[in-house]
């Protein structure tokens, strides 16, 4: 029996729960507790503040990793096999089409949720000091999400995949000077072929997920270091409340007194810190507003996880992920459309490739990154930031309209065709 | 260690470190650039002149080219790759023009852009007669639209 107990303890690395030490270690060694503060503001748990969109995005990512690894057992990234393997997954492999559906729908869901999460963060003004940089990390996470979807789009090697990637990578080649070179590096050739498939596969299953995981960790860490979630807009005080001081944020507080480091002590830190620690100052009234993370936050996050997984499963039971004919470089389907989240881009490109495909998107991304550094009004109340809200809303509306036009209103030859008109014999 | 030697060694170290980073980045880019392309040849034979009919151009799907044959003027070869974003254009006899299915670019039968976002006319490739009497197309060798091979 001792053997089993010792082995068990070597795995979980804590004393039995019957001891006080074991009990406290259960708390200290728990990763999820580690990334949560001990207590969180009660109001922040309200659905109407975050809609749990960041969590849902993260849970969708987890679903994608899990189902993606499952798909990898049956998928070979080379030209004739890739498509056959998709067919096998769809018709032969036990649960194959269900897993593929989950992967596909979770991917679409993640693109939607990451965008909505960004909107929520914007409208609640949560990108303001000290959260500016976490917004920037967020923009990169957004781009990574698009990159993951885009690289995954080629893998089924059907007509949809082939032409969407042909069009998509050609957009990139319009970038001045480096465009052709970037496309060559990405494709490992001059046309979408076997080497492109392999490169997209490696990016999709290894490089981008690794980077996304890393950035997500930094993102979460910074949410905590920035003093937890921002206070809900409806809890903002009328008068300018005392600024919260956060470690790491450039402080406006009184400069620290410089005290020489103690002579009789060896410090092994990167920096020697003296003086009073600067923590968030929590007043009594705010203290009463908080609840313990465990179980209150954990429970809600658990519910969000269950709802996310159940929804993706339900959708995957009823809707099949599309799979068209085998990729045929000689025959362009008409119309040839990029994945839906790039159809706004394709719509712009159909007017001008350089302006619409390179200049406008680049400026849009730069503008997104710059938002927290341009919008310097400290107030987070909607009434005080009318212009910021108008500008961002315009950005969102233009995006949505362009995507809707590209998706539903573009027919053969990219002609404007309303969705209710059916063109017979369009080739 | 003296202050001065610390500074100079430190500077040298930093320079070495950053050079190493730079060289490694260069190596990564070079590594990702294929040294060999396993792609179809750019210079290939397409068959005997007699294989091609007069009238509307023949579309060769693998090579993505149109072969024009005219009784008076001879042979000419046009690229079927749209200059906008690389979709394959189709030739429509009804209006004697090329239409791109992706973004609606339209090219005249001489390849010039007549409509849509395409920035350049379709390319024309050199076509010559090989020693064995077959037609040879060189995609690396663009020619003006007026180019013709008389056989
Ligand atoms: C893979 C993508 C992303 C994941 C998994 C993710 C996850 C999260 C999570 C779990 C939170 C905690 C609260 C919440 O649910 O809102 C959060 C907060 C935050 N996110 Fe994201 N996020 C992602 C992308 C983004 C993007 C695209 C932006 C903005 C451009 C962004 C900016 C922020 C900011 C500023 C906060 C702090 C908000 C506050 O304090 O109220 N994130 N994120």
Coordinates of C-alpha atoms and ligand atoms in Angstrom, one line a residue:
Chain A
X1 CA 0.0 0.0 0.0
X2 CA 2.9 2.3 0.8
X3 CA 4.1 1.8 -2.7
X4 CA 0.9 3.0 -4.2
X5 CA 0.6 6.0 -1.8
X6 CA 4.2 7.0 -2.6
X7 CA 3.7 6.7 -6.3
X8 CA 0.5 8.8 -6.0
X9 CA 2.3 11.5 -4.0
X10 CA 5.1 11.6 -6.5
X11 CA 2.5 12.4 -9.1
X12 CA 0.4 15.0 -7.3
X13 CA 3.3 16.4 -5.2
X14 CA 1.3 17.3 -2.2
X15 CA 0.7 15.9 1.2
X16 CA -2.6 14.0 1.9
X17 CA -5.6 16.3 2.2
X18 CA -6.1 15.0 5.7
X19 CA -3.3 17.3 6.8
X20 CA -3.3 21.1 6.9
X21 CA -0.2 21.2 4.8
X22 CA -1.9 19.1 2.1
X23 CA -4.9 21.4 2.2
X24 CA -2.9 24.5 1.7
X25 CA -0.8 22.9 -1.0
X26 CA -4.0 22.0 -2.9
X27 CA -4.5 25.7 -3.1
X28 CA -1.0 26.8 -3.8
X29 CA -0.2 24.2 -6.5
X30 CA -3.4 24.8 -8.5
X31 CA -2.7 26.4 -11.8
X32 CA -6.2 27.9 -12.3
X33 CA -6.1 29.4 -8.8
X34 CA -2.7 30.6 -9.6
X35 CA -3.8 32.7 -12.5
X36 CA -6.9 34.0 -10.7
X37 CA -6.5 36.5 -7.8
X38 CA -7.8 35.1 -4.5
X39 CA -10.8 37.5 -4.7
X40 CA -12.5 39.1 -7.6
X41 CA -14.8 42.1 -7.8
X42 CA -18.3 40.8 -7.6
X43 CA -19.6 43.0 -10.4
X44 CA -17.0 41.7 -12.8
X45 CA -18.6 38.3 -12.8
X46 CA -21.7 39.7 -14.3
X47 CA -22.4 38.4 -17.8
X48 CA -23.3 41.8 -19.1
X49 CA -19.8 43.2 -18.4
X50 CA -17.8 40.7 -20.4
X51 CA -20.3 38.3 -21.9
X52 CA -17.5 35.8 -21.0
X53 CA -16.3 36.3 -24.6
X54 CA -12.6 36.1 -23.8
X55 CA -13.2 32.8 -21.9
X56 CA -15.4 31.4 -24.7
X57 CA -12.7 32.3 -27.2
X58 CA -10.2 30.5 -25.1
X59 CA -12.4 27.5 -24.7
X60 CA -13.0 27.3 -28.4
X61 CA -9.2 27.3 -28.8
X62 CA -9.0 24.4 -26.4
X63 CA -11.7 22.5 -28.4
X64 CA -9.7 23.3 -31.6
X65 CA -6.5 21.9 -30.1
X66 CA -8.2 18.7 -28.9
X67 CA -10.2 18.0 -32.1
X68 CA -7.2 19.1 -34.3
X69 CA -4.9 16.6 -32.7
X70 CA -7.5 13.9 -33.2
X71 CA -7.7 14.8 -36.9
X72 CA -4.0 14.7 -37.3
X73 CA -4.1 10.9 -36.7
X74 CA -5.8 10.5 -40.0
X75 CA -4.5 13.3 -42.1
X76 CA -1.5 13.3 -44.5
X77 CA -0.4 16.7 -45.8
X78 CA 0.4 15.8 -49.4
X79 CA -1.5 16.4 -52.5
X80 CA -3.5 13.4 -53.5
X81 CA -3.8 12.0 -49.9
X82 CA -5.0 15.1 -48.1
X83 CA -8.3 15.1 -49.9
X84 CA -8.7 11.3 -49.7
X85 CA -8.1 11.5 -45.9
X86 CA -10.8 14.2 -45.6
X87 CA -13.2 11.8 -47.5
X88 CA -12.1 9.0 -45.1
X89 CA -12.8 11.2 -42.1
X90 CA -16.1 12.1 -43.5
X91 CA -17.3 8.6 -44.4
X92 CA -15.1 5.9 -42.9
X93 CA -13.5 7.0 -39.7
X94 CA -15.6 6.4 -36.6
X95 CA -16.7 9.9 -35.4
X96 CA -14.5 11.3 -38.1
X97 CA -17.1 13.7 -39.6
X98 CA -18.3 14.7 -36.1
X99 CA -14.7 15.7 -35.1
X100 CA -14.1 17.4 -38.4
X101 CA -17.4 19.4 -38.0
X102 CA -16.4 20.4 -34.4
X103 CA -13.1 21.6 -35.6
X104 CA -14.6 23.6 -38.4
X105 CA -17.4 25.2 -36.5
X106 CA -15.3 25.9 -33.5
X107 CA -12.8 27.7 -35.8
X108 CA -15.6 29.9 -37.3
X109 CA -16.9 30.5 -33.8
X110 CA -13.5 31.5 -32.6
X111 CA -13.1 34.1 -35.3
X112 CA -16.5 35.5 -34.4
X113 CA -15.9 35.5 -30.6
X114 CA -12.5 37.0 -30.8
X115 CA -14.0 39.9 -32.8
X116 CA -16.9 40.3 -30.4
X117 CA -14.5 40.1 -27.5
X118 CA -12.5 42.9 -29.0
X119 CA -15.7 45.0 -29.4
X120 CA -16.6 44.4 -25.8
X121 CA -13.2 45.5 -24.7
X122 CA -13.5 48.6 -26.8
X123 CA -17.0 49.6 -25.8
X124 CA -16.2 49.2 -22.1
X125 CA -13.1 51.3 -22.6
X126 CA -11.0 48.5 -21.0
X127 CA -8.0 49.2 -23.2
X128 CA -7.2 52.4 -21.3
X129 CA -4.3 52.8 -18.8
X130 CA -2.9 50.5 -17.6
X131 CA -4.3 48.0 -20.0
X132 CA -2.9 49.5 -23.3
X133 CA -0.4 46.9 -24.0
X134 CA -2.8 44.0 -23.3
X135 CA -5.0 45.4 -26.0
X136 CA -2.0 45.3 -28.4
X137 CA -1.3 41.7 -27.4
X138 CA -5.0 41.1 -28.1
X139 CA -4.7 42.6 -31.6
X140 CA -1.9 40.1 -32.3
X141 CA -4.1 37.3 -30.9
X142 CA -6.8 38.4 -33.3
X143 CA -4.4 38.3 -36.3
X144 CA -3.1 34.9 -35.1
X145 CA -6.7 33.6 -35.0
X146 CA -7.2 34.7 -38.6
X147 CA -3.8 33.1 -39.6
X148 CA -4.8 29.8 -38.0
X149 CA -8.1 29.8 -39.9
X150 CA -6.5 30.8 -43.1
X151 CA -3.8 28.1 -43.0
X152 CA -6.3 25.5 -41.9
X153 CA -8.5 26.4 -44.9
X154 CA -6.1 24.9 -47.4
X155 CA -5.7 21.6 -45.7
X156 CA -8.8 19.8 -47.1
X157 CA -7.3 20.3 -50.6
X158 CA -10.7 20.7 -52.3
X159 CA -11.7 23.3 -54.8
X160 CA -12.8 25.7 -52.1
X161 CA -9.5 25.5 -50.3
X162 CA -7.3 25.7 -53.4
X163 CA -8.9 28.8 -54.9
X164 CA -9.4 30.6 -51.6
X165 CA -5.7 30.3 -50.9
X166 CA -4.7 31.1 -54.5
X167 CA -6.6 34.3 -54.3
X168 CA -5.6 35.0 -50.7
X169 CA -1.8 34.6 -51.2
X170 CA -2.0 36.6 -54.4
X171 CA -3.4 39.5 -52.4
X172 CA -0.2 39.4 -50.3
X173 CA 2.0 39.6 -53.4
X174 CA 0.7 43.1 -54.1
X175 CA 2.7 44.4 -51.1
X176 CA 5.4 46.7 -52.5
X177 CA 8.9 45.3 -52.8
X178 CA 8.6 42.3 -50.5
X179 CA 5.2 41.0 -51.7
X180 CA 6.4 38.4 -54.2
X181 CA 9.1 37.2 -51.8
X182 CA 6.6 36.7 -49.0
X183 CA 4.3 34.7 -51.2
X184 CA 7.2 32.6 -52.3
X185 CA 8.3 31.9 -48.7
X186 CA 4.7 31.1 -47.7
X187 CA 4.0 28.8 -50.6
X188 CA 7.5 27.3 -51.0
X189 CA 7.0 27.8 -54.7
X190 CA 5.2 30.0 -57.2
X191 CA 1.8 28.4 -57.3
X192 CA -0.3 26.7 -54.6
X193 CA 1.1 23.1 -54.7
X194 CA 2.5 20.4 -52.6
X195 CA 5.1 22.5 -50.8
X196 CA 2.4 25.1 -50.0
X197 CA 0.2 22.4 -48.5
X198 CA 3.1 21.2 -46.3
X199 CA 4.0 24.7 -45.2
X200 CA 0.5 25.6 -44.3
X201 CA 0.2 22.3 -42.4
X202 CA 3.3 23.0 -40.3
X203 CA 2.2 26.6 -39.7
X204 CA -1.3 25.4 -38.8
X205 CA -0.5 22.5 -36.4
X206 CA 2.8 23.7 -34.9
X207 CA 4.0 27.2 -35.3
X208 CA 0.8 29.3 -35.0
X209 CA -0.7 27.3 -32.2
X210 CA 2.5 27.5 -30.2
X211 CA 2.7 31.3 -30.7
X212 CA -1.0 31.7 -29.9
X213 CA -0.6 29.6 -26.7
X214 CA 2.3 31.7 -25.6
X215 CA 0.5 35.0 -26.3
X216 CA -2.6 33.8 -24.6
X217 CA -0.6 33.1 -21.4
X218 CA 0.9 36.6 -21.5
X219 CA -2.6 38.0 -22.1
X220 CA -4.0 36.3 -19.1
X221 CA -1.0 37.2 -16.9
X222 CA -1.4 40.8 -17.9
X223 CA -5.1 40.8 -17.1
X224 CA -4.0 39.9 -13.6
X225 CA -1.1 42.3 -13.4
X226 CA -3.3 45.1 -14.7
X227 CA -5.4 44.7 -11.6
X228 CA -7.9 42.2 -12.8
X229 CA -10.7 43.0 -15.1
X230 CA -11.7 46.6 -15.6
X231 CA -14.6 47.8 -13.4
X232 CA -17.9 47.6 -15.2
X233 CA -19.0 50.8 -16.7
X234 CA -22.0 51.1 -14.5
X235 CA -19.9 51.0 -11.4
X236 CA -17.7 53.9 -12.5
X237 CA -18.0 56.7 -10.0
X238 CA -19.3 60.0 -11.1
X239 CA -16.4 62.0 -9.7
X240 CA -12.9 61.1 -10.7
X241 CA -12.1 58.2 -8.5
X242 CA -8.7 57.7 -6.9
X243 CA -6.5 56.2 -9.6
X244 CA -5.5 52.6 -9.0
X245 CA -1.8 52.0 -8.7
X246 CA -0.6 48.9 -10.3
X247 CA 2.8 47.3 -10.2
X248 CA 4.6 47.7 -13.4
X249 CA 2.4 50.5 -14.6
X250 CA 4.3 53.8 -14.9
X251 CA 3.1 55.5 -11.8
X252 CA 1.8 58.9 -11.2
X253 CA 2.2 58.4 -7.5
X254 CA 4.9 59.9 -5.3
X255 CA 8.4 58.7 -6.3
X256 CA 9.7 56.0 -4.0
X257 CA 12.3 57.1 -1.5
X258 CA 15.7 55.6 -2.3
X259 CA 17.1 53.5 0.5
X260 CA 20.4 51.9 0.1
X261 CA 20.2 48.1 0.0
X262 CA 21.1 46.4 3.2
X263 CA 24.7 45.6 3.5
X264 CA 24.4 42.3 5.4
X265 CA 22.1 40.6 3.0
X266 CA 22.7 39.0 -0.4
X267 CA 19.9 39.6 -2.9
X268 CA 19.3 37.2 -5.7
X269 CA 16.7 39.1 -7.5
X270 CA 17.1 40.9 -10.8
X271 CA 16.5 44.2 -9.1
X272 CA 16.7 45.1 -5.5
X273 CA 13.4 46.6 -4.3
X274 CA 13.3 48.7 -1.2
X275 CA 10.6 50.9 0.3
X276 CA 6.9 50.2 0.7
X277 CA 5.4 47.8 -1.9
X278 CA 3.0 49.5 -4.3
X279 CA -0.1 47.4 -4.5
X280 CA -3.6 48.2 -5.6
X281 CA -5.1 50.2 -2.8
X282 CA -8.4 48.7 -1.9
X283 CA -10.7 50.7 0.3
X284 CA -13.1 49.1 2.8
X285 CA -16.1 49.7 0.6
X286 CA -14.5 48.0 -2.3
X287 CA -13.4 45.1 -0.2
X288 CA -17.0 44.3 0.6
X289 CA -17.6 44.2 -3.2
X290 CA -15.3 41.3 -3.7
X291 CA -16.0 37.5 -3.6
X292 CA -13.6 34.6 -3.5
X293 CA -12.5 33.4 -7.0
X294 CA -13.1 29.9 -5.8
X295 CA -16.0 28.9 -6.1
X296 CA -17.7 32.0 -7.6
X297 CA -15.5 32.8 -10.6
X298 CA -14.6 29.2 -11.2
X299 CA -18.2 28.1 -11.3
X300 CA -19.2 30.7 -13.9
X301 CA -16.2 29.9 -16.0
X302 CA -17.1 26.2 -15.7
X303 CA -20.6 27.0 -17.0
X304 CA -19.1 29.0 -19.9
X305 CA -16.9 26.0 -20.8
X306 CA -19.8 23.6 -20.7
X307 CA -22.1 25.8 -22.7
X308 CA -19.3 26.3 -25.3
X309 CA -18.5 22.6 -25.7
X310 CA -22.2 21.7 -25.8
X311 CA -23.0 24.3 -28.4
X312 CA -20.2 23.3 -30.7
X313 CA -21.2 19.6 -30.3
X314 CA -24.9 20.4 -31.0
X315 CA -24.0 22.4 -34.1
X316 CA -21.7 19.6 -35.3
X317 CA -24.4 17.1 -35.0
X318 CA -26.7 18.9 -37.4
X319 CA -24.5 20.8 -39.8
X320 CA -21.8 19.2 -42.0
X321 CA -18.5 21.0 -42.7
X322 CA -18.4 21.5 -46.5
X323 CA -16.1 19.5 -48.7
X324 CA -16.1 20.2 -52.4
X325 CA -14.4 18.4 -55.3
X326 CA -10.7 17.6 -55.4
X327 CA -8.6 20.7 -56.0
X328 CA -8.2 21.4 -59.7
X329 CA -5.7 24.1 -60.6
X330 CA -7.1 24.2 -64.2
X331 CA -10.7 25.1 -63.3
X332 CA -11.5 28.1 -61.3
X333 CA -15.0 27.8 -59.7
X334 CA -17.2 30.7 -60.4
X335 CA -17.4 32.7 -58.2
X336 CA -14.2 31.9 -56.4
X337 CA -14.6 33.1 -52.8
X338 CA -12.1 33.4 -50.0
X339 CA -13.2 32.2 -46.5
X340 CA -16.0 34.4 -45.2
X341 CA -14.0 36.5 -42.8
X342 CA -11.8 37.5 -45.7
X343 CA -14.7 38.4 -48.0
X344 CA -14.7 42.0 -46.9
X345 CA -11.1 42.0 -47.9
X346 CA -11.9 40.3 -51.2
X347 CA -14.6 42.9 -51.8
X348 CA -12.0 45.7 -51.4
X349 CA -9.6 43.7 -53.6
X350 CA -12.2 43.5 -56.3
X351 CA -11.9 47.2 -56.7
X352 CA -8.2 47.6 -56.3
X353 CA -5.7 45.0 -55.2
X354 CA -3.0 47.3 -53.9
X355 CA -5.2 49.8 -52.2
X356 CA -7.9 47.4 -51.0
X357 CA -5.7 44.3 -50.4
X358 CA -2.6 45.9 -48.9
X359 CA -2.9 49.5 -47.9
X360 CA -6.3 49.7 -46.3
X361 CA -5.9 46.4 -44.2
X362 CA -2.4 47.5 -43.1
X363 CA -3.7 50.9 -42.0
X364 CA -6.6 49.2 -40.3
X365 CA -4.4 46.9 -38.2
X366 CA -2.0 49.8 -37.3
X367 CA -5.0 51.9 -36.3
X368 CA -6.3 49.1 -34.1
X369 CA -2.9 48.7 -32.4
X370 CA -2.7 52.5 -31.9
X371 CA -6.2 52.9 -30.3
X372 CA -5.0 52.9 -26.7
X373 CA -2.2 55.3 -27.4
X374 CA -4.3 57.8 -29.4
X375 CA -7.4 57.8 -27.3
X376 CA -6.1 59.4 -24.2
X377 CA -9.2 60.5 -22.4
X378 CA -9.0 58.8 -19.0
X379 CA -12.7 58.4 -18.6
X380 CA -14.2 55.1 -19.6
X381 CA -17.8 56.3 -19.4
X382 CA -19.5 56.1 -22.9
X383 CA -20.8 59.7 -22.5
X384 CA -17.3 61.0 -22.4
X385 CA -16.0 59.1 -25.4
X386 CA -18.6 59.7 -28.1
X387 CA -16.1 60.2 -30.9
X388 CA -14.1 57.1 -30.2
X389 CA -17.3 55.1 -30.0
X390 CA -18.5 56.5 -33.3
X391 CA -15.3 55.8 -35.1
X392 CA -15.0 52.2 -33.8
X393 CA -18.7 51.6 -34.6
X394 CA -18.1 52.8 -38.2
X395 CA -15.2 50.4 -38.5
X396 CA -17.3 47.5 -37.2
X397 CA -20.3 48.3 -39.5
X398 CA -18.1 48.7 -42.6
X399 CA -16.5 45.3 -41.9
X400 CA -19.8 43.6 -41.4
X401 CA -21.4 45.2 -44.5
X402 CA -18.5 44.3 -46.7
X403 CA -18.5 40.7 -45.5
X404 CA -22.3 40.5 -46.0
X405 CA -22.0 41.9 -49.6
X406 CA -19.1 39.5 -50.4
X407 CA -20.9 36.5 -49.0
X408 CA -24.4 37.0 -50.2
X409 CA -24.5 39.5 -52.9
X410 CA -21.7 38.4 -55.2
X411 CA -22.4 36.0 -57.9
X412 CA -20.6 34.5 -61.0
X413 CA -17.9 36.9 -62.3
X414 CA -18.2 38.8 -59.0
X415 CA -21.3 40.5 -60.4
X416 CA -23.7 42.0 -57.9
X417 CA -26.4 39.4 -57.6
X418 CA -28.9 39.5 -54.7
X419 CA -29.2 36.2 -52.9
X420 CA -32.8 35.6 -53.9
X421 CA -31.9 35.5 -57.6
X422 CA -30.8 32.1 -58.8
X423 CA -28.6 32.0 -61.8
X424 CA -29.1 28.8 -63.8
X425 CA -26.2 27.2 -65.5
X426 CA -23.6 29.6 -64.1
X427 CA -20.2 28.1 -64.9
Chain B
X1 CA 37.8 44.1 -13.8
X2 CA 38.5 47.6 -14.8
X3 CA 35.6 49.8 -15.8
X4 CA 37.1 50.5 -19.2
X5 CA 37.7 46.9 -20.1
X6 CA 34.3 45.9 -18.8
X7 CA 32.7 48.4 -21.1
X8 CA 34.7 47.4 -24.2
X9 CA 34.2 43.7 -23.6
X10 CA 30.5 44.3 -22.9
X11 CA 30.1 46.3 -26.1
X12 CA 32.0 43.6 -28.1
X13 CA 29.8 41.0 -26.5
X14 CA 26.6 42.9 -27.4
X15 CA 27.7 43.4 -30.9
X16 CA 28.6 39.7 -31.3
X17 CA 25.2 38.7 -29.8
X18 CA 23.2 40.9 -32.1
X19 CA 25.3 39.9 -35.1
X20 CA 24.6 36.3 -34.3
X21 CA 20.9 37.1 -34.0
X22 CA 21.0 38.9 -37.4
X23 CA 22.9 36.1 -39.1
X24 CA 20.5 33.5 -37.7
X25 CA 17.5 35.4 -38.9
X26 CA 19.1 35.6 -42.4
X27 CA 19.8 31.9 -42.2
X28 CA 16.2 31.1 -41.3
X29 CA 14.8 33.1 -44.2
X30 CA 17.3 31.4 -46.6
X31 CA 16.4 28.0 -45.1
X32 CA 12.7 28.7 -45.9
X33 CA 13.5 29.7 -49.5
X34 CA 13.5 26.5 -51.5
X35 CA 16.7 25.9 -53.4
X36 CA 14.9 23.6 -55.8
X37 CA 11.4 24.0 -57.1
X38 CA 9.6 20.8 -58.0
X39 CA 7.2 22.6 -60.4
X40 CA 6.2 22.1 -64.0
X41 CA 8.8 23.3 -66.4
X42 CA 8.4 26.8 -67.8
X43 CA 9.6 25.8 -71.2
X44 CA 7.7 22.9 -72.8
X45 CA 6.4 21.4 -76.0
X46 CA 2.7 21.4 -76.7
X47 CA 2.4 19.2 -79.8
X48 CA 2.4 19.5 -83.6
X49 CA 1.0 22.6 -85.3
X50 CA -1.5 20.4 -87.1
X51 CA -3.0 19.4 -83.7
X52 CA -4.5 22.9 -83.4
X53 CA -7.6 24.1 -85.2
X54 CA -8.3 27.5 -86.7
X55 CA -10.9 29.7 -85.1
X56 CA -11.4 30.0 -81.3
X57 CA -8.2 29.4 -79.2
X58 CA -7.4 26.0 -77.7
X59 CA -7.2 25.9 -73.9
X60 CA -4.5 23.8 -72.4
X61 CA -5.6 23.2 -68.7
X62 CA -2.3 21.8 -67.3
X63 CA -0.2 24.6 -68.8
X64 CA -2.8 27.3 -68.3
X65 CA -2.4 28.8 -71.8
X66 CA -4.5 29.6 -74.7
X67 CA -3.2 28.7 -78.2
X68 CA -4.4 30.9 -81.0
X69 CA -4.1 29.8 -84.6
X70 CA -5.0 32.2 -87.3
X71 CA -5.0 31.3 -91.0
X72 CA -3.1 34.4 -92.1
X73 CA -1.2 35.4 -89.0
X74 CA -0.1 32.1 -87.5
X75 CA 0.4 31.0 -83.8
X76 CA 0.2 33.0 -80.6
X77 CA 0.1 31.8 -77.0
X78 CA -1.7 33.7 -74.2
X79 CA -1.5 33.1 -70.5
X80 CA -4.8 32.0 -68.9
X81 CA -3.7 33.4 -65.5
X82 CA -5.6 36.5 -64.5
X83 CA -3.1 39.3 -63.7
X84 CA -5.3 40.4 -60.8
X85 CA -5.1 37.5 -58.3
X86 CA -4.2 34.5 -60.4
X87 CA -7.5 32.8 -61.1
X88 CA -7.8 31.0 -64.5
X89 CA -9.7 33.1 -67.1
X90 CA -12.0 31.6 -69.6
X91 CA -12.4 32.5 -73.3
X92 CA -16.0 33.2 -74.4
X93 CA -16.7 32.9 -78.1
X94 CA -19.9 34.8 -77.7
X95 CA -18.1 38.1 -77.2
X96 CA -14.6 37.0 -78.1
X97 CA -13.2 38.1 -74.7
X98 CA -11.5 36.6 -71.7
X99 CA -13.6 36.6 -68.5
X100 CA -12.1 36.1 -65.0
X101 CA -14.5 34.3 -62.6
X102 CA -13.0 35.7 -59.4
X103 CA -13.4 39.4 -59.6
X104 CA -15.0 40.0 -63.0
X105 CA -12.0 41.2 -64.9
X106 CA -12.6 41.2 -68.7
X107 CA -9.8 41.1 -71.3
X108 CA -10.1 41.7 -75.0
X109 CA -8.9 38.9 -77.4
X110 CA -5.6 40.8 -77.6
X111 CA -5.3 40.5 -73.8
X112 CA -5.9 44.2 -72.9
X113 CA -7.9 45.0 -69.8
X114 CA -11.4 46.2 -70.8
X115 CA -13.1 45.9 -67.4
X116 CA -12.5 45.1 -63.8
X117 CA -9.7 45.3 -61.3
X118 CA -6.9 43.6 -63.3
X119 CA -3.9 45.9 -63.3
X120 CA -2.1 44.5 -66.4
X121 CA -3.1 42.8 -69.7
X122 CA -2.8 39.1 -70.0
X123 CA 0.7 37.9 -70.8
X124 CA 1.8 36.5 -74.2
X125 CA 4.5 33.9 -74.4
X126 CA 7.0 33.2 -77.0
X127 CA 6.2 30.2 -79.2
X128 CA 8.8 28.6 -81.5
X129 CA 9.1 25.6 -83.6
X130 CA 11.3 22.9 -82.0
X131 CA 13.7 20.7 -84.0
X132 CA 11.3 17.8 -84.0
X133 CA 8.6 20.0 -85.6
X134 CA 6.6 20.5 -82.4
X135 CA 5.5 23.9 -81.0
X136 CA 7.6 25.0 -78.0
X137 CA 6.3 27.5 -75.5
X138 CA 8.6 29.5 -73.2
X139 CA 6.7 31.0 -70.2
X140 CA 9.8 32.8 -69.0
X141 CA 9.9 34.8 -72.2
X142 CA 7.1 37.3 -72.5
X143 CA 6.4 38.8 -75.9
X144 CA 4.2 41.6 -77.2
X145 CA 0.6 40.8 -78.1
X146 CA 1.5 41.2 -81.7
X147 CA 3.9 38.4 -81.7
X148 CA 3.1 35.6 -84.2
X149 CA 4.8 32.4 -85.3
X150 CA 4.2 31.6 -89.0
X151 CA 4.3 27.9 -89.7
Ligands
LIG1 C1 -7.2 34.2 -28.8 C2 -7.7 35.3 -28.6 C3 -8.1 35.9 -27.2 C4 -8.3 35.2 -26.0 C5 -8.3 33.7 -25.8 C6 -8.6 36.2 -25.0 C7 -9.0 35.9 -23.7 C8 -9.3 36.9 -22.7 C9 -9.9 36.6 -21.4 C10 -10.2 35.2 -20.9 C11 -10.1 37.8 -20.8 C12 -10.7 37.9 -19.4 C13 -12.1 38.6 -19.5 C14 -13.0 38.4 -20.6 O1 -13.6 37.3 -20.8 O2 -13.3 39.4 -21.3 C15 -9.5 38.8 -21.6 C16 -9.5 40.2 -21.3 C17 -9.0 41.2 -22.2 N1 -8.7 41.0 -23.5 FE1 -8.6 39.3 -24.5 N2 -8.5 37.5 -25.6 C18 -8.2 37.3 -26.9 C19 -8.1 38.3 -27.8 C20 -8.2 39.7 -27.5 C21 -8.3 40.7 -28.5 C22 -8.4 40.5 -30.0 C23 -8.2 41.9 -27.8 C24 -8.3 43.4 -28.3 C25 -7.8 43.8 -29.4 C26 -8.1 41.6 -26.4 C27 -8.0 42.5 -25.4 C28 -8.3 42.3 -24.0 C29 -8.2 43.2 -22.9 C30 -7.7 44.7 -23.1 C31 -8.6 42.5 -21.8 C32 -8.8 43.2 -20.4 C33 -10.3 43.6 -20.4 C34 -10.7 44.1 -19.0 O3 -9.9 44.4 -18.2 O4 -11.9 44.3 -18.9 N3 -8.1 40.2 -26.3 N4 -9.1 38.2 -22.8

